[in-house]
């Protein structure tokens, strides 16, 4: 409690925000180090982040579960190569309980505002449930893909039917017999459209850009395999390692020599040919950009769903939404009962405006008006003692985000230890190392597949035209950069 304040203000050395892989992983590692002076803020009522919020039909990871999980918490019980959402959410809840994290978490308590107090070297925090806190260190695990994005379409607010975003699936709403419009054909849509197709009377699928889709190497993990993993954990480690290196080899095409992606493109084209007979539909779903420029997706049931008689793929732009219909720019009006947004997330703004204020009261979003950037994806000049897990340019197009998250956690943990050992009150990354780091990142991105032929995607910040989302290289190279906290890059105040 801070003396002299009107209201009770709780102090913790560290406040962590979020209980997805990032927030939970950070809390677990702190606890393992015996650092228990921390509070975790979670705006929702349970842990799980992405895997709590995204529970639409068909939701599953698209990186093999044996890699898409904590290295220190292997799960021998995954039932499929790509576990469905309930299993991943369950895994995160089990991990939370196993490590006794619940007493540290304040549920339904969202970070509303965090203001850096320069004289006290503290973050002054207010939460959505009216609490006030101070913390020496603020760690954001708020997620790169947690704020739903909606399209800006004329008349959306006039729609009288049922509408929802894939992240807020209306499970109590029966789709049976309904005329459904789906807007968007990204990673979530390709998972839920095949499920909706089986229930709805009809789907109009509004597609702006088709994704490249590869066959999904999914299968059940057999009982005997699971037994083997349980009895001989080394076999599971070997399996994880094999998956890791297999996925890592993709960097060759994404970054080193984008021409290699032609081979991948041939596989994707053949996937379309095998699954879709109608030449008109084939043409509609065949992208006209180099594979890899946008996220490459995997599915075996999406194309067959589109080829069904109750699905129309509409490539003409939407002019407006009316009370019970959608009108396209060619003047055609299609009646609907239900509108589902598969329009993804705000990926290029890692934080909302008006939430985090650093030195001189600067909003981090103003500091990022030319595109978000951080040092090693983690710290931002002018925002002392703030660490962002899954900050700018940490996202991946080819492998597991959990690997990146664990790399960042190790870096932050090292910083916390140093602060304690040397009695450092604040750490602020210097402007020059941050600028140099980002120049280097952007240089690498220039030659990579995401920049080929002016490719545009949700990876690119619309304000600056910069790719502020992806890490352009091998994940082990990122880990190596973050292996040790490099105090020399920081202004340290004792
Ligand atoms: C449908 C879907 C599928 C995906 N599949 C994969 C995959 O297969 N492989 C892969 O590598 N990545 C995948 N991703 C990316 C995925 O988001 C990351 O892998 C990972 O889950 C991110 O974890 P996180 O903890 O950083 O964020 P999140 O899981 O998003 O967690 C953020 C948490 O912070 C909380 N929060 C946010 N704001 C506040 C606030 N102001 N105050 C308090 N709490 C707050 C949220 O409620 C949430 O619990 C997928 C993403 C989606 C949406």
Short mmCIF file of N, CA and C and ligand atoms in Angstrom, two decimals, residues 16-24 41-44 46-54 56 59-64 68 82 88 92 106 109-112 128 140-147 166-167 187-188 191 295 345 352 355 389-390 396 399-403 405, ligand 1:
data_model
loop_
_atom_site.label_atom_id
_atom_site.label_comp_id
_atom_site.label_asym_id
_atom_site.label_seq_id
_atom_site.Cartn_x
_atom_site.Cartn_y
_atom_site.Cartn_z
N UNK A 16 2.06 -8.34 -14.55
CA UNK A 16 2.00 -9.01 -15.87
C UNK A 16 0.58 -8.84 -16.36
N UNK A 17 0.42 -8.54 -17.64
CA UNK A 17 -0.94 -8.39 -18.17
C UNK A 17 -1.23 -9.51 -19.17
N UNK A 18 -2.30 -10.28 -18.88
CA UNK A 18 -2.72 -11.32 -19.81
C UNK A 18 -2.38 -12.72 -19.33
N UNK A 19 -3.23 -13.66 -19.67
CA UNK A 19 -3.01 -15.06 -19.27
C UNK A 19 -3.08 -16.01 -20.46
N UNK A 20 -2.50 -15.58 -21.57
CA UNK A 20 -2.28 -16.50 -22.68
C UNK A 20 -0.94 -17.18 -22.47
N UNK A 21 -0.39 -17.77 -23.52
CA UNK A 21 0.92 -18.42 -23.40
C UNK A 21 1.95 -17.44 -22.81
N UNK A 22 1.87 -16.14 -23.22
CA UNK A 22 2.88 -15.17 -22.79
C UNK A 22 2.79 -14.90 -21.29
N UNK A 23 1.62 -14.46 -20.83
CA UNK A 23 1.48 -14.10 -19.42
C UNK A 23 1.69 -15.29 -18.50
N UNK A 24 1.14 -16.43 -18.87
CA UNK A 24 1.29 -17.62 -18.02
C UNK A 24 2.75 -18.08 -17.99
N UNK A 41 -2.80 -9.45 -14.28
CA UNK A 41 -4.12 -8.88 -14.58
C UNK A 41 -4.69 -9.60 -15.80
N UNK A 42 -5.93 -10.02 -15.69
CA UNK A 42 -6.60 -10.66 -16.83
C UNK A 42 -7.99 -10.05 -16.95
N UNK A 43 -8.26 -9.50 -18.11
CA UNK A 43 -9.56 -8.80 -18.26
C UNK A 43 -10.73 -9.78 -18.33
N UNK A 44 -10.46 -11.02 -18.69
CA UNK A 44 -11.54 -12.01 -18.80
C UNK A 44 -11.66 -12.81 -17.50
N UNK A 46 -11.25 -16.14 -17.12
CA UNK A 46 -10.46 -17.37 -17.03
C UNK A 46 -9.15 -17.16 -17.79
N UNK A 47 -8.24 -18.10 -17.65
CA UNK A 47 -6.98 -18.03 -18.37
C UNK A 47 -7.17 -18.55 -19.79
N UNK A 48 -6.17 -18.37 -20.62
CA UNK A 48 -6.19 -19.05 -21.93
C UNK A 48 -6.03 -18.18 -23.15
N UNK A 49 -6.28 -16.86 -23.02
CA UNK A 49 -6.05 -15.94 -24.14
C UNK A 49 -6.72 -16.40 -25.43
N UNK A 50 -5.93 -16.48 -26.48
CA UNK A 50 -6.41 -16.91 -27.81
C UNK A 50 -7.29 -18.14 -27.72
N UNK A 51 -6.88 -19.07 -26.86
CA UNK A 51 -7.52 -20.40 -26.85
C UNK A 51 -8.73 -20.45 -25.94
N UNK A 52 -8.97 -19.38 -25.19
CA UNK A 52 -10.22 -19.22 -24.45
C UNK A 52 -11.22 -18.49 -25.35
N UNK A 53 -10.72 -17.48 -26.06
CA UNK A 53 -11.62 -16.60 -26.82
C UNK A 53 -12.04 -17.17 -28.16
N UNK A 54 -11.14 -17.90 -28.80
CA UNK A 54 -11.47 -18.44 -30.12
C UNK A 54 -11.96 -19.87 -29.95
N UNK A 56 -14.65 -21.05 -32.00
CA UNK A 56 -15.55 -21.28 -33.12
C UNK A 56 -15.42 -22.73 -33.59
N UNK A 59 -12.00 -24.72 -34.68
CA UNK A 59 -10.80 -23.99 -34.26
C UNK A 59 -9.72 -24.96 -33.77
N UNK A 60 -8.53 -24.81 -34.32
CA UNK A 60 -7.39 -25.67 -33.96
C UNK A 60 -6.12 -24.90 -34.26
N UNK A 61 -5.01 -25.36 -33.72
CA UNK A 61 -3.75 -24.69 -34.05
C UNK A 61 -3.31 -25.15 -35.45
N UNK A 62 -2.43 -24.35 -36.07
CA UNK A 62 -1.92 -24.80 -37.37
C UNK A 62 -0.40 -25.00 -37.34
N UNK A 63 0.11 -25.12 -36.12
CA UNK A 63 1.49 -25.58 -35.92
C UNK A 63 1.34 -26.83 -35.05
N UNK A 64 2.06 -27.87 -35.36
CA UNK A 64 1.91 -29.14 -34.66
C UNK A 64 1.99 -28.94 -33.13
N UNK A 68 3.77 -26.58 -30.58
CA UNK A 68 2.96 -25.45 -30.13
C UNK A 68 2.49 -25.70 -28.69
N UNK A 82 -2.54 -31.60 -34.86
CA UNK A 82 -2.96 -30.21 -34.67
C UNK A 82 -4.15 -30.24 -33.72
N UNK A 88 -6.27 -27.36 -26.32
CA UNK A 88 -5.21 -26.38 -26.04
C UNK A 88 -5.62 -25.52 -24.84
N UNK A 92 -3.72 -25.18 -21.15
CA UNK A 92 -3.31 -23.95 -20.47
C UNK A 92 -3.90 -23.86 -19.07
N UNK A 106 -5.61 -11.72 -11.07
CA UNK A 106 -6.84 -10.97 -10.82
C UNK A 106 -7.68 -11.06 -12.08
N UNK A 109 -10.18 -8.11 -14.46
CA UNK A 109 -9.48 -6.90 -14.08
C UNK A 109 -8.53 -6.53 -15.22
N UNK A 110 -9.04 -5.72 -16.13
CA UNK A 110 -8.25 -5.37 -17.31
C UNK A 110 -7.37 -4.17 -17.04
N UNK A 111 -6.18 -4.19 -17.60
CA UNK A 111 -5.34 -3.00 -17.53
C UNK A 111 -6.05 -1.90 -18.33
N UNK A 112 -6.34 -0.79 -17.65
CA UNK A 112 -7.00 0.30 -18.35
C UNK A 112 -5.98 1.37 -18.74
N UNK A 128 -9.81 -2.00 -14.99
CA UNK A 128 -11.22 -1.85 -15.37
C UNK A 128 -12.16 -2.04 -14.18
N UNK A 140 3.77 -6.79 -20.63
CA UNK A 140 2.54 -6.99 -21.40
C UNK A 140 2.56 -8.35 -22.09
N UNK A 141 1.52 -9.12 -21.80
CA UNK A 141 1.29 -10.37 -22.54
C UNK A 141 -0.11 -10.27 -23.12
N UNK A 142 -0.40 -9.06 -23.66
CA UNK A 142 -1.78 -8.78 -24.09
C UNK A 142 -2.14 -9.38 -25.43
N UNK A 143 -1.16 -10.00 -26.05
CA UNK A 143 -1.49 -10.75 -27.26
C UNK A 143 -1.42 -9.92 -28.53
N UNK A 144 -0.85 -10.52 -29.55
CA UNK A 144 -0.74 -9.84 -30.84
C UNK A 144 -2.04 -9.94 -31.61
N UNK A 145 -2.82 -10.98 -31.32
CA UNK A 145 -4.05 -11.20 -32.10
C UNK A 145 -5.22 -11.38 -31.15
N UNK A 146 -5.49 -10.35 -30.36
CA UNK A 146 -6.61 -10.55 -29.43
C UNK A 146 -7.72 -9.52 -29.62
N UNK A 147 -7.46 -8.48 -30.45
CA UNK A 147 -8.53 -7.49 -30.64
C UNK A 147 -9.16 -7.68 -32.01
N UNK A 166 -15.77 -14.21 -35.52
CA UNK A 166 -15.34 -15.59 -35.22
C UNK A 166 -14.84 -15.72 -33.78
N UNK A 167 -14.29 -14.62 -33.23
CA UNK A 167 -13.77 -14.67 -31.86
C UNK A 167 -14.90 -14.64 -30.82
N UNK A 187 -7.33 -17.27 -41.81
CA UNK A 187 -7.03 -18.49 -41.06
C UNK A 187 -8.22 -19.02 -40.27
N UNK A 188 -9.04 -18.12 -39.68
CA UNK A 188 -10.19 -18.60 -38.91
C UNK A 188 -11.29 -19.08 -39.85
N UNK A 191 -11.23 -22.46 -41.22
CA UNK A 191 -11.52 -23.53 -40.25
C UNK A 191 -13.02 -23.65 -39.97
N UNK A 295 -0.07 -15.12 -45.02
CA UNK A 295 0.06 -16.36 -44.26
C UNK A 295 -0.40 -17.56 -45.08
N UNK A 345 -7.89 -9.81 -36.91
CA UNK A 345 -7.54 -9.04 -35.71
C UNK A 345 -6.73 -7.79 -36.06
N UNK A 352 -3.66 -0.82 -27.59
CA UNK A 352 -4.62 0.22 -27.99
C UNK A 352 -4.13 1.62 -27.63
N UNK A 355 -3.60 3.77 -23.50
CA UNK A 355 -3.42 2.78 -22.43
C UNK A 355 -2.06 2.91 -21.74
N UNK A 389 5.80 -8.83 -24.45
CA UNK A 389 5.99 -10.19 -24.99
C UNK A 389 5.05 -10.29 -26.18
N UNK A 390 5.59 -10.76 -27.29
CA UNK A 390 4.93 -10.67 -28.60
C UNK A 390 4.75 -9.19 -28.95
N UNK A 396 5.35 -14.86 -36.45
CA UNK A 396 5.96 -15.84 -37.36
C UNK A 396 4.99 -16.25 -38.46
N UNK A 399 6.41 -20.97 -37.92
CA UNK A 399 6.63 -21.89 -36.80
C UNK A 399 5.84 -21.45 -35.57
N UNK A 400 6.20 -22.00 -34.42
CA UNK A 400 5.39 -21.83 -33.21
C UNK A 400 5.71 -20.53 -32.48
N UNK A 401 4.67 -19.76 -32.19
CA UNK A 401 4.83 -18.53 -31.42
C UNK A 401 5.29 -18.82 -30.00
N UNK A 402 5.02 -20.03 -29.52
CA UNK A 402 5.40 -20.33 -28.14
C UNK A 402 6.94 -20.32 -28.01
N UNK A 403 7.62 -20.71 -29.07
CA UNK A 403 9.08 -20.68 -29.06
C UNK A 403 9.58 -19.23 -28.91
N UNK A 405 7.84 -16.71 -27.68
CA UNK A 405 7.42 -16.24 -26.36
C UNK A 405 8.42 -16.69 -25.30
C1 LIG B 1 -7.48 -18.61 -34.05
C2 LIG B 1 -6.02 -18.49 -33.83
C3 LIG B 1 -5.19 -19.56 -34.08
C4 LIG B 1 -3.82 -19.45 -33.87
N1 LIG B 1 -3.04 -20.53 -34.13
C5 LIG B 1 -1.72 -20.43 -33.92
C6 LIG B 1 -0.86 -21.55 -34.18
O1 LIG B 1 -1.30 -22.60 -34.60
N2 LIG B 1 0.46 -21.40 -33.97
C7 LIG B 1 1.00 -20.23 -33.51
O2 LIG B 1 2.20 -20.16 -33.34
N3 LIG B 1 0.21 -19.18 -33.24
C8 LIG B 1 -1.12 -19.24 -33.43
N4 LIG B 1 -1.91 -18.17 -33.17
C9 LIG B 1 -1.32 -16.95 -32.61
C10 LIG B 1 -1.54 -16.94 -31.09
O3 LIG B 1 -2.21 -15.77 -30.77
C11 LIG B 1 -0.23 -17.06 -30.35
O4 LIG B 1 0.36 -18.29 -30.69
C12 LIG B 1 -0.35 -17.07 -28.81
O5 LIG B 1 -1.50 -17.76 -28.39
C13 LIG B 1 -0.31 -15.69 -28.27
O6 LIG B 1 -0.30 -15.76 -26.88
P1 LIG B 1 -0.30 -14.43 -26.02
O7 LIG B 1 -0.27 -14.83 -24.61
O8 LIG B 1 0.74 -13.51 -26.50
O9 LIG B 1 -1.67 -13.71 -26.38
P2 LIG B 1 -3.18 -14.15 -26.17
O10 LIG B 1 -3.32 -15.61 -26.23
O11 LIG B 1 -3.97 -13.32 -27.12
O12 LIG B 1 -3.51 -13.68 -24.69
C14 LIG B 1 -3.64 -12.33 -24.36
C15 LIG B 1 -4.36 -12.25 -23.03
O13 LIG B 1 -4.31 -10.92 -22.56
C16 LIG B 1 -5.59 -10.54 -22.09
N5 LIG B 1 -5.67 -9.09 -22.21
C17 LIG B 1 -5.64 -8.35 -23.33
N6 LIG B 1 -5.73 -7.05 -23.05
C18 LIG B 1 -5.80 -6.97 -21.69
C19 LIG B 1 -5.91 -5.90 -20.78
N7 LIG B 1 -5.95 -4.63 -21.19
N8 LIG B 1 -5.93 -6.17 -19.47
C20 LIG B 1 -5.89 -7.45 -19.01
N9 LIG B 1 -5.82 -8.51 -19.83
C21 LIG B 1 -5.76 -8.28 -21.15
C22 LIG B 1 -6.55 -11.28 -22.98
O14 LIG B 1 -7.82 -11.41 -22.37
C23 LIG B 1 -5.84 -12.61 -23.13
O15 LIG B 1 -6.17 -13.51 -22.10
C24 LIG B 1 -3.27 -18.24 -33.39
C25 LIG B 1 -4.11 -17.15 -33.17
C26 LIG B 1 -5.47 -17.27 -33.37
C27 LIG B 1 -6.32 -16.06 -33.10
#
